[in-house]
GROMACS .gro file of N, CA and C in nm:
model
  468
    1MET      N    1  -4.085   6.852  -4.166
    1MET     CA    2  -4.157   6.767  -4.075
    1MET      C    3  -4.297   6.825  -4.057
    2HIS      N    4  -4.394   6.739  -4.065
    2HIS     CA    5  -4.532   6.784  -4.055
    2HIS      C    6  -4.568   6.817  -3.911
    3PRO      N    7  -4.648   6.922  -3.892
    3PRO     CA    8  -4.686   6.958  -3.756
    3PRO      C    9  -4.781   6.853  -3.697
    4VAL      N   10  -4.755   6.817  -3.573
    4VAL     CA   11  -4.838   6.721  -3.501
    4VAL      C   12  -4.865   6.780  -3.365
    5SER      N   13  -4.993   6.781  -3.324
    5SER     CA   14  -5.026   6.836  -3.194
    5SER      C   15  -4.969   6.748  -3.083
    6GLY      N   16  -4.953   6.807  -2.967
    6GLY     CA   17  -4.902   6.732  -2.852
    6GLY      C   18  -4.990   6.612  -2.819
    7ARG      N   19  -5.121   6.632  -2.826
    7ARG     CA   20  -5.214   6.522  -2.797
    7ARG      C   21  -5.200   6.409  -2.897
    8THR      N   22  -5.187   6.445  -3.022
    8THR     CA   23  -5.171   6.344  -3.127
    8THR      C   24  -5.040   6.269  -3.109
    9LEU      N   25  -4.934   6.342  -3.079
    9LEU     CA   26  -4.804   6.279  -3.058
    9LEU      C   27  -4.809   6.181  -2.941
   10GLU      N   28  -4.876   6.219  -2.836
   10GLU     CA   29  -4.887   6.130  -2.720
   10GLU      C   30  -4.970   6.006  -2.753
   11ALA      N   31  -5.075   6.022  -2.832
   11ALA     CA   32  -5.156   5.906  -2.873
   11ALA      C   33  -5.071   5.812  -2.959
   12ILE      N   34  -4.995   5.870  -3.050
   12ILE     CA   35  -4.907   5.789  -3.134
   12ILE      C   36  -4.808   5.713  -3.047
   13ALA      N   37  -4.747   5.782  -2.952
   13ALA     CA   38  -4.650   5.720  -2.863
   13ALA      C   39  -4.712   5.602  -2.787
   14ARG      N   40  -4.833   5.621  -2.735
   14ARG     CA   41  -4.900   5.512  -2.660
   14ARG      C   42  -4.920   5.389  -2.749
   15HIS      N   43  -4.965   5.412  -2.872
   15HIS     CA   44  -4.987   5.299  -2.963
   15HIS      C   45  -4.856   5.229  -3.000
   16LEU      N   46  -4.754   5.307  -3.020
   16LEU     CA   47  -4.624   5.248  -3.053
   16LEU      C   48  -4.566   5.171  -2.935
   17GLU      N   49  -4.581   5.226  -2.815
   17GLU     CA   50  -4.533   5.155  -2.696
   17GLU      C   51  -4.606   5.023  -2.678
   18ARG      N   52  -4.736   5.023  -2.707
   18ARG     CA   53  -4.814   4.899  -2.701
   18ARG      C   54  -4.764   4.800  -2.805
   19ALA      N   55  -4.733   4.849  -2.924
   19ALA     CA   56  -4.681   4.762  -3.029
   19ALA      C   57  -4.551   4.696  -2.985
   20VAL      N   58  -4.463   4.772  -2.919
   20VAL     CA   59  -4.336   4.717  -2.871
   20VAL      C   60  -4.360   4.618  -2.757
   21GLU      N   61  -4.462   4.643  -2.673
   21GLU     CA   62  -4.497   4.545  -2.568
   21GLU      C   63  -4.538   4.413  -2.632
   22LEU      N   64  -4.618   4.421  -2.739
   22LEU     CA   65  -4.667   4.301  -2.806
   22LEU      C   66  -4.557   4.230  -2.884
   23ASP      N   67  -4.466   4.308  -2.942
   23ASP     CA   68  -4.357   4.251  -3.021
   23ASP      C   69  -4.232   4.337  -3.002
   24PRO      N   70  -4.149   4.303  -2.902
   24PRO     CA   71  -4.029   4.383  -2.874
   24PRO      C   72  -3.928   4.388  -2.989
   25ASP      N   73  -3.945   4.299  -3.086
   25ASP     CA   74  -3.852   4.293  -3.198
   25ASP      C   75  -3.907   4.357  -3.325
   26LEU      N   76  -4.002   4.446  -3.309
   26LEU     CA   77  -4.062   4.515  -3.424
   26LEU      C   78  -3.980   4.642  -3.454
   27ALA      N   79  -3.894   4.629  -3.553
   27ALA     CA   80  -3.802   4.739  -3.586
   27ALA      C   81  -3.876   4.868  -3.619
   28ALA      N   82  -3.983   4.857  -3.696
   28ALA     CA   83  -4.056   4.977  -3.739
   28ALA      C   84  -4.112   5.053  -3.619
   29ALA      N   85  -4.158   4.982  -3.517
   29ALA     CA   86  -4.211   5.050  -3.398
   29ALA      C   87  -4.100   5.123  -3.323
   30HIS      N   88  -3.984   5.060  -3.314
   30HIS     CA   89  -3.870   5.128  -3.247
   30HIS      C   90  -3.828   5.251  -3.325
   31SER      N   91  -3.825   5.238  -3.457
   31SER     CA   92  -3.788   5.352  -3.541
   31SER      C   93  -3.888   5.466  -3.521
   32ALA      N   94  -4.016   5.434  -3.523
   32ALA     CA   95  -4.120   5.536  -3.504
   32ALA      C   96  -4.112   5.597  -3.365
   33LEU      N   97  -4.086   5.516  -3.263
   33LEU     CA   98  -4.068   5.571  -3.127
   33LEU      C   99  -3.946   5.662  -3.121
   34GLY      N  100  -3.845   5.631  -3.200
   34GLY     CA  101  -3.728   5.720  -3.208
   34GLY      C  102  -3.768   5.857  -3.260
   35TRP      N  103  -3.854   5.859  -3.362
   35TRP     CA  104  -3.899   5.988  -3.416
   35TRP      C  105  -3.988   6.063  -3.318
   36VAL      N  106  -4.070   5.990  -3.243
   36VAL     CA  107  -4.152   6.055  -3.139
   36VAL      C  108  -4.059   6.119  -3.035
   37ALA      N  109  -3.961   6.043  -2.989
   37ALA     CA  110  -3.867   6.097  -2.890
   37ALA      C  111  -3.791   6.216  -2.948
   38HIS      N  112  -3.753   6.208  -3.074
   38HIS     CA  113  -3.684   6.320  -3.139
   38HIS      C  114  -3.773   6.445  -3.137
   39ARG      N  115  -3.900   6.429  -3.171
   39ARG     CA  116  -3.994   6.543  -3.171
   39ARG      C  117  -4.008   6.602  -3.032
   40ARG      N  118  -3.997   6.518  -2.930
   40ARG     CA  119  -4.007   6.564  -2.791
   40ARG      C  120  -3.876   6.627  -2.742
   41GLY      N  121  -3.771   6.615  -2.819
   41GLY     CA  122  -3.641   6.667  -2.777
   41GLY      C  123  -3.566   6.572  -2.685
   42GLU      N  124  -3.606   6.447  -2.682
   42GLU     CA  125  -3.544   6.345  -2.596
   42GLU      C  126  -3.440   6.269  -2.677
   43ARG      N  127  -3.326   6.331  -2.694
   43ARG     CA  128  -3.223   6.277  -2.784
   43ARG      C  129  -3.172   6.139  -2.743
   44LEU      N  130  -3.147   6.118  -2.615
   44LEU     CA  131  -3.094   5.987  -2.572
   44LEU      C  132  -3.197   5.877  -2.594
   45GLU      N  133  -3.322   5.906  -2.566
   45GLU     CA  134  -3.430   5.810  -2.588
   45GLU      C  135  -3.445   5.783  -2.739
   46ALA      N  136  -3.438   5.887  -2.817
   46ALA     CA  137  -3.445   5.870  -2.963
   46ALA      C  138  -3.331   5.783  -3.011
   47GLU      N  139  -3.211   5.813  -2.965
   47GLU     CA  140  -3.094   5.735  -3.007
   47GLU      C  141  -3.111   5.588  -2.969
   48ARG      N  142  -3.161   5.563  -2.848
   48ARG     CA  143  -3.181   5.425  -2.803
   48ARG      C  144  -3.276   5.350  -2.896
   49HIS      N  145  -3.387   5.413  -2.931
   49HIS     CA  146  -3.484   5.347  -3.019
   49HIS      C  147  -3.430   5.328  -3.161
   50PHE      N  148  -3.361   5.430  -3.213
   50PHE     CA  149  -3.305   5.416  -3.347
   50PHE      C  150  -3.200   5.305  -3.351
   51ARG      N  151  -3.116   5.298  -3.248
   51ARG     CA  152  -3.014   5.191  -3.244
   51ARG      C  153  -3.081   5.054  -3.237
   52ARG      N  154  -3.186   5.044  -3.156
   52ARG     CA  155  -3.257   4.915  -3.145
   52ARG      C  156  -3.320   4.879  -3.280
   53ALA      N  157  -3.380   4.973  -3.347
   53ALA     CA  158  -3.439   4.947  -3.479
   53ALA      C  159  -3.333   4.895  -3.576
   54LEU      N  160  -3.214   4.955  -3.571
   54LEU     CA  161  -3.108   4.912  -3.662
   54LEU      C  162  -3.050   4.776  -3.624
   55GLU      N  163  -3.053   4.742  -3.495
   55GLU     CA  164  -3.014   4.606  -3.455
   55GLU      C  165  -3.109   4.504  -3.517
   56LEU      N  166  -3.237   4.539  -3.517
   56LEU     CA  167  -3.340   4.448  -3.567
   56LEU      C  168  -3.348   4.447  -3.719
   57ASP      N  169  -3.324   4.563  -3.780
   57ASP     CA  170  -3.330   4.576  -3.926
   57ASP      C  171  -3.219   4.672  -3.969
   58PRO      N  172  -3.102   4.619  -4.002
   58PRO     CA  173  -2.988   4.704  -4.037
   58PRO      C  174  -3.010   4.794  -4.158
   59ASN      N  175  -3.117   4.771  -4.234
   59ASN     CA  176  -3.144   4.853  -4.352
   59ASN      C  177  -3.261   4.947  -4.334
   60ASP      N  178  -3.301   4.973  -4.210
   60ASP     CA  179  -3.412   5.065  -4.181
   60ASP      C  180  -3.365   5.208  -4.207
   61LEU      N  181  -3.406   5.261  -4.321
   61LEU     CA  182  -3.359   5.394  -4.363
   61LEU      C  183  -3.405   5.504  -4.269
   62GLY      N  184  -3.527   5.493  -4.216
   62GLY     CA  185  -3.576   5.594  -4.122
   62GLY      C  186  -3.494   5.596  -3.996
   63ALA      N  187  -3.456   5.478  -3.948
   63ALA     CA  188  -3.373   5.470  -3.827
   63ALA      C  189  -3.233   5.525  -3.853
   64MET      N  190  -3.179   5.497  -3.971
   64MET     CA  191  -3.046   5.552  -4.005
   64MET      C  192  -3.050   5.704  -4.005
   65SER      N  193  -3.151   5.757  -4.071
   65SER     CA  194  -3.166   5.901  -4.080
   65SER      C  195  -3.185   5.963  -3.942
   66GLY      N  196  -3.271   5.901  -3.862
   66GLY     CA  197  -3.296   5.953  -3.728
   66GLY      C  198  -3.175   5.945  -3.638
   67LEU      N  199  -3.103   5.834  -3.645
   67LEU     CA  200  -2.983   5.820  -3.562
   67LEU      C  201  -2.878   5.922  -3.605
   68ALA      N  202  -2.866   5.945  -3.734
   68ALA     CA  203  -2.770   6.044  -3.782
   68ALA      C  204  -2.800   6.181  -3.721
   69LEU      N  205  -2.928   6.216  -3.710
   69LEU     CA  206  -2.964   6.345  -3.649
   69LEU      C  207  -2.923   6.350  -3.502
   70GLN      N  208  -2.932   6.238  -3.434
   70GLN     CA  209  -2.895   6.237  -3.292
   70GLN      C  210  -2.743   6.247  -3.275
   71LEU      N  211  -2.670   6.205  -3.377
   71LEU     CA  212  -2.523   6.202  -3.369
   71LEU      C  213  -2.458   6.328  -3.426
   72TRP      N  214  -2.532   6.438  -3.428
   72TRP     CA  215  -2.480   6.561  -3.488
   72TRP      C  216  -2.349   6.607  -3.425
   73ARG      N  217  -2.322   6.567  -3.301
   73ARG     CA  218  -2.195   6.606  -3.237
   73ARG      C  219  -2.078   6.521  -3.286
   74ASP      N  220  -2.110   6.414  -3.356
   74ASP     CA  221  -2.008   6.326  -3.414
   74ASP      C  222  -2.037   6.315  -3.564
   75PRO      N  223  -2.006   6.422  -3.639
   75PRO     CA  224  -2.044   6.425  -3.780
   75PRO      C  225  -1.985   6.312  -3.863
   76GLU      N  226  -1.868   6.260  -3.826
   76GLU     CA  227  -1.810   6.147  -3.901
   76GLU      C  228  -1.900   6.024  -3.890
   77ALA      N  229  -1.946   5.995  -3.768
   77ALA     CA  230  -2.035   5.879  -3.747
   77ALA      C  231  -2.168   5.901  -3.817
   78ALA      N  232  -2.221   6.022  -3.807
   78ALA     CA  233  -2.348   6.053  -3.872
   78ALA      C  234  -2.333   6.042  -4.024
   79LEU      N  235  -2.222   6.092  -4.077
   79LEU     CA  236  -2.200   6.087  -4.221
   79LEU      C  237  -2.188   5.942  -4.269
   80ALA      N  238  -2.123   5.857  -4.191
   80ALA     CA  239  -2.112   5.716  -4.229
   80ALA      C  240  -2.252   5.653  -4.241
   81LEU      N  241  -2.340   5.684  -4.147
   81LEU     CA  242  -2.477   5.634  -4.155
   81LEU      C  243  -2.549   5.687  -4.279
   82LEU      N  244  -2.534   5.815  -4.304
   82LEU     CA  245  -2.602   5.876  -4.418
   82LEU      C  246  -2.546   5.826  -4.551
   83ASP      N  247  -2.416   5.800  -4.556
   83ASP     CA  248  -2.357   5.744  -4.677
   83ASP      C  249  -2.412   5.604  -4.701
   84ARG      N  250  -2.427   5.528  -4.594
   84ARG     CA  251  -2.486   5.394  -4.606
   84ARG      C  252  -2.630   5.404  -4.653
   85SER      N  253  -2.705   5.496  -4.594
   85SER     CA  254  -2.844   5.517  -4.634
   85SER      C  255  -2.852   5.555  -4.782
   86ALA      N  256  -2.764   5.643  -4.827
   86ALA     CA  257  -2.763   5.686  -4.967
   86ALA      C  258  -2.727   5.571  -5.060
   87SER      N  259  -2.645   5.478  -5.013
   87SER     CA  260  -2.611   5.364  -5.099
   87SER      C  261  -2.730   5.268  -5.112
   88ILE      N  262  -2.813   5.260  -5.009
   88ILE     CA  263  -2.932   5.176  -5.014
   88ILE      C  264  -3.042   5.243  -5.096
   89ASP      N  265  -3.059   5.374  -5.074
   89ASP     CA  266  -3.161   5.450  -5.147
   89ASP      C  267  -3.098   5.574  -5.209
   90PRO      N  268  -3.036   5.557  -5.327
   90PRO     CA  269  -2.967   5.670  -5.390
   90PRO      C  270  -3.061   5.781  -5.436
   91LYS      N  271  -3.191   5.761  -5.429
   91LYS     CA  272  -3.286   5.864  -5.475
   91LYS      C  273  -3.348   5.942  -5.359
   92SER      N  274  -3.288   5.932  -5.241
   92SER     CA  275  -3.340   6.005  -5.126
   92SER      C  276  -3.278   6.144  -5.119
   93ALA      N  277  -3.357   6.243  -5.154
   93ALA     CA  278  -3.309   6.382  -5.150
   93ALA      C  279  -3.285   6.428  -5.008
   94ILE      N  280  -3.370   6.386  -4.915
   94ILE     CA  281  -3.354   6.431  -4.777
   94ILE      C  282  -3.224   6.376  -4.716
   95THR      N  283  -3.185   6.256  -4.758
   95THR     CA  284  -3.056   6.202  -4.711
   95THR      C  285  -2.943   6.290  -4.761
   96GLN      N  286  -2.953   6.338  -4.884
   96GLN     CA  287  -2.850   6.427  -4.936
   96GLN      C  288  -2.846   6.558  -4.857
   97ARG      N  289  -2.964   6.607  -4.820
   97ARG     CA  290  -2.967   6.730  -4.740
   97ARG      C  291  -2.901   6.707  -4.604
   98GLN      N  292  -2.932   6.594  -4.541
   98GLN     CA  293  -2.868   6.565  -4.413
   98GLN      C  294  -2.717   6.548  -4.430
   99ARG      N  295  -2.675   6.484  -4.539
   99ARG     CA  296  -2.531   6.470  -4.565
   99ARG      C  297  -2.466   6.607  -4.574
  100HIS      N  298  -2.535   6.702  -4.638
  100HIS     CA  299  -2.478   6.837  -4.651
  100HIS      C  300  -2.450   6.898  -4.515
  101PHE      N  301  -2.542   6.880  -4.420
  101PHE     CA  302  -2.520   6.936  -4.286
  101PHE      C  303  -2.396   6.875  -4.221
  102MET      N  304  -2.379   6.745  -4.233
  102MET     CA  305  -2.264   6.679  -4.170
  102MET      C  306  -2.134   6.718  -4.240
  103LEU      N  307  -2.137   6.722  -4.372
  103LEU     CA  308  -2.018   6.762  -4.447
  103LEU      C  309  -1.979   6.905  -4.414
  104PHE      N  310  -2.078   6.992  -4.403
  104PHE     CA  311  -2.052   7.130  -4.364
  104PHE      C  312  -1.987   7.134  -4.226
  105GLY      N  313  -2.041   7.055  -4.132
  105GLY     CA  314  -1.985   7.049  -3.997
  105GLY      C  315  -1.841   7.001  -3.994
  106LEU      N  316  -1.804   6.922  -4.093
  106LEU     CA  317  -1.667   6.872  -4.104
  106LEU      C  318  -1.577   6.966  -4.184
  107GLY      N  319  -1.634   7.079  -4.229
  107GLY     CA  320  -1.556   7.175  -4.305
  107GLY      C  321  -1.535   7.136  -4.450
  108ARG      N  322  -1.614   7.042  -4.499
  108ARG     CA  323  -1.602   6.993  -4.637
  108ARG      C  324  -1.708   7.062  -4.723
  109LEU      N  325  -1.687   7.190  -4.742
  109LEU     CA  326  -1.787   7.277  -4.804
  109LEU      C  327  -1.821   7.237  -4.948
  110ASP      N  328  -1.721   7.205  -5.029
  110ASP     CA  329  -1.749   7.168  -5.168
  110ASP      C  330  -1.834   7.042  -5.174
  111GLU      N  331  -1.806   6.945  -5.089
  111GLU     CA  332  -1.886   6.823  -5.085
  111GLU      C  333  -2.028   6.852  -5.034
  112ALA      N  334  -2.038   6.944  -4.940
  112ALA     CA  335  -2.170   6.982  -4.888
  112ALA      C  336  -2.253   7.043  -5.000
  113MET      N  337  -2.190   7.127  -5.080
  113MET     CA  338  -2.260   7.189  -5.192
  113MET      C  339  -2.300   7.083  -5.295
  114ASP      N  340  -2.213   6.986  -5.320
  114ASP     CA  341  -2.245   6.878  -5.414
  114ASP      C  342  -2.364   6.796  -5.364
  115ALA      N  343  -2.369   6.772  -5.234
  115ALA     CA  344  -2.482   6.697  -5.177
  115ALA      C  345  -2.613   6.773  -5.200
  116LEU      N  346  -2.610   6.904  -5.183
  116LEU     CA  347  -2.731   6.983  -5.208
  116LEU      C  348  -2.767   6.985  -5.355
  117ARG      N  349  -2.669   6.992  -5.441
  117ARG     CA  350  -2.698   6.987  -5.585
  117ARG      C  351  -2.764   6.854  -5.621
  118ARG      N  352  -2.717   6.747  -5.559
  118ARG     CA  353  -2.776   6.614  -5.582
  118ARG      C  354  -2.920   6.613  -5.531
  119ALA      N  355  -2.945   6.671  -5.414
  119ALA     CA  356  -3.081   6.679  -5.360
  119ALA      C  357  -3.173   6.754  -5.458
  120ILE      N  358  -3.122   6.862  -5.514
  120ILE     CA  359  -3.201   6.941  -5.609
  120ILE      C  360  -3.229   6.859  -5.736
  121GLU      N  361  -3.132   6.783  -5.783
  121GLU     CA  362  -3.155   6.696  -5.899
  121GLU      C  363  -3.268   6.597  -5.870
  122LEU      N  364  -3.268   6.545  -5.747
  122LEU     CA  365  -3.367   6.444  -5.710
  122LEU      C  366  -3.506   6.503  -5.686
  123GLU      N  367  -3.510   6.622  -5.628
  123GLU     CA  368  -3.638   6.688  -5.598
  123GLU      C  369  -3.629   6.836  -5.634
  124PRO      N  370  -3.640   6.866  -5.762
  124PRO     CA  371  -3.620   7.004  -5.807
  124PRO      C  372  -3.725   7.103  -5.757
  125ASP      N  373  -3.835   7.056  -5.704
  125ASP     CA  374  -3.940   7.148  -5.656
  125ASP      C  375  -3.929   7.180  -5.508
  126GLU      N  376  -3.829   7.125  -5.439
  126GLU     CA  377  -3.816   7.146  -5.295
  126GLU      C  378  -3.732   7.270  -5.266
  127GLY      N  379  -3.798   7.376  -5.222
  127GLY     CA  380  -3.734   7.505  -5.201
  127GLY      C  381  -3.626   7.509  -5.094
  128MET      N  382  -3.638   7.425  -4.990
  128MET     CA  383  -3.539   7.432  -4.882
  128MET      C  384  -3.399   7.395  -4.932
  129PHE      N  385  -3.391   7.311  -5.036
  129PHE     CA  386  -3.259   7.274  -5.089
  129PHE      C  387  -3.192   7.395  -5.153
  130TYR      N  388  -3.269   7.473  -5.227
  130TYR     CA  389  -3.217   7.595  -5.290
  130TYR      C  390  -3.173   7.695  -5.183
  131ASN      N  391  -3.255   7.709  -5.082
  131ASN     CA  392  -3.224   7.801  -4.972
  131ASN      C  393  -3.093   7.761  -4.905
  132ASP      N  394  -3.078   7.631  -4.877
  132ASP     CA  395  -2.955   7.583  -4.814
  132ASP      C  396  -2.833   7.607  -4.902
  133LEU      N  397  -2.849   7.580  -5.032
  133LEU     CA  398  -2.737   7.597  -5.124
  133LEU      C  399  -2.698   7.745  -5.133
  134TYR      N  400  -2.797   7.831  -5.144
  134TYR     CA  401  -2.767   7.974  -5.148
  134TYR      C  402  -2.695   8.017  -5.019
  135GLY      N  403  -2.738   7.962  -4.906
  135GLY     CA  404  -2.673   7.994  -4.779
  135GLY      C  405  -2.525   7.960  -4.779
  136LEU      N  406  -2.489   7.850  -4.843
  136LEU     CA  407  -2.346   7.813  -4.850
  136LEU      C  408  -2.270   7.911  -4.939
  137TYR      N  409  -2.330   7.952  -5.050
  137TYR     CA  410  -2.266   8.054  -5.134
  137TYR      C  411  -2.249   8.184  -5.055
  138GLU      N  412  -2.352   8.220  -4.982
  138GLU     CA  413  -2.347   8.344  -4.904
  138GLU      C  414  -2.235   8.339  -4.800
  139LEU      N  415  -2.219   8.225  -4.734
  139LEU     CA  416  -2.111   8.209  -4.636
  139LEU      C  417  -1.973   8.231  -4.699
  140GLN      N  418  -1.962   8.200  -4.825
  140GLN     CA  419  -1.835   8.217  -4.896
  140GLN      C  420  -1.820   8.356  -4.955
  141GLY      N  421  -1.921   8.441  -4.934
  141GLY     CA  422  -1.916   8.575  -4.992
  141GLY      C  423  -1.940   8.574  -5.142
  142ARG      N  424  -2.011   8.472  -5.191
  142ARG     CA  425  -2.034   8.455  -5.334
  142ARG      C  426  -2.184   8.466  -5.365
  143ARG      N  427  -2.246   8.570  -5.311
  143ARG     CA  428  -2.391   8.589  -5.328
  143ARG      C  429  -2.436   8.594  -5.473
  144ASP      N  430  -2.364   8.671  -5.554
  144ASP     CA  431  -2.404   8.686  -5.695
  144ASP      C  432  -2.397   8.552  -5.767
  145GLU      N  433  -2.291   8.479  -5.744
  145GLU     CA  434  -2.276   8.348  -5.807
  145GLU      C  435  -2.387   8.253  -5.759
  146GLY      N  436  -2.417   8.257  -5.630
  146GLY     CA  437  -2.524   8.176  -5.575
  146GLY      C  438  -2.659   8.212  -5.635
  147ALA      N  439  -2.686   8.340  -5.648
  147ALA     CA  440  -2.813   8.385  -5.705
  147ALA      C  441  -2.825   8.340  -5.851
  148ARG      N  442  -2.713   8.349  -5.927
  148ARG     CA  443  -2.716   8.304  -6.067
  148ARG      C  444  -2.743   8.154  -6.075
  149LEU      N  445  -2.677   8.077  -5.988
  149LEU     CA  446  -2.697   7.933  -5.989
  149LEU      C  447  -2.842   7.898  -5.954
  150ILE      N  448  -2.894   7.959  -5.851
  150ILE     CA  449  -3.031   7.932  -5.809
  150ILE      C  450  -3.129   7.969  -5.922
  151SER      N  451  -3.107   8.082  -5.986
  151SER     CA  452  -3.193   8.123  -6.099
  151SER      C  453  -3.187   8.020  -6.211
  152GLU      N  454  -3.068   7.972  -6.241
  152GLU     CA  455  -3.051   7.873  -6.347
  152GLU      C  456  -3.121   7.743  -6.310
  153LEU      N  457  -3.104   7.699  -6.186
  153LEU     CA  458  -3.168   7.575  -6.143
  153LEU      C  459  -3.320   7.589  -6.147
  154LEU      N  460  -3.372   7.702  -6.108
  154LEU     CA  461  -3.516   7.724  -6.109
  154LEU      C  462  -3.571   7.727  -6.252
  155ARG      N  463  -3.494   7.782  -6.345
  155ARG     CA  464  -3.537   7.785  -6.486
  155ARG      C  465  -3.552   7.644  -6.542
  156ARG      N  466  -3.462   7.554  -6.500
  156ARG     CA  467  -3.469   7.415  -6.550
  156ARG      C  468  -3.596   7.351  -6.504
   0.00000   0.00000   0.00000
């Protein structure tokens, strides 16, 4: 996530709130307000905006992703959203990364690792995916195997 100053975030929020005043059925504005609320740590407000965006546009990928983050305490519900998002946009590496977090939370470690491998296939230059994958190997006490895999992936 790109750094945004507090002043800039507040200016963005004001413009988005005005957009919703002008057109309460503008899904993109609700989705963006959800991300503003998420950045502020206002999870319930974020969830409200993401849900409204999805009511207005059931295929809003940003709203699906954002709502999934708010539902981290219910990984099954979050995973269902992310699976739907992945079916709409199978080339979204970040969706695969989010899926890995939910799968890990559900104790489905092999699937979590597969999701990260898919993210790496989609965006081989993104270092956080390698870091996450190595972390899963490390949790299993398989550091050497993880290091070999990461080296191999980086060589490709």
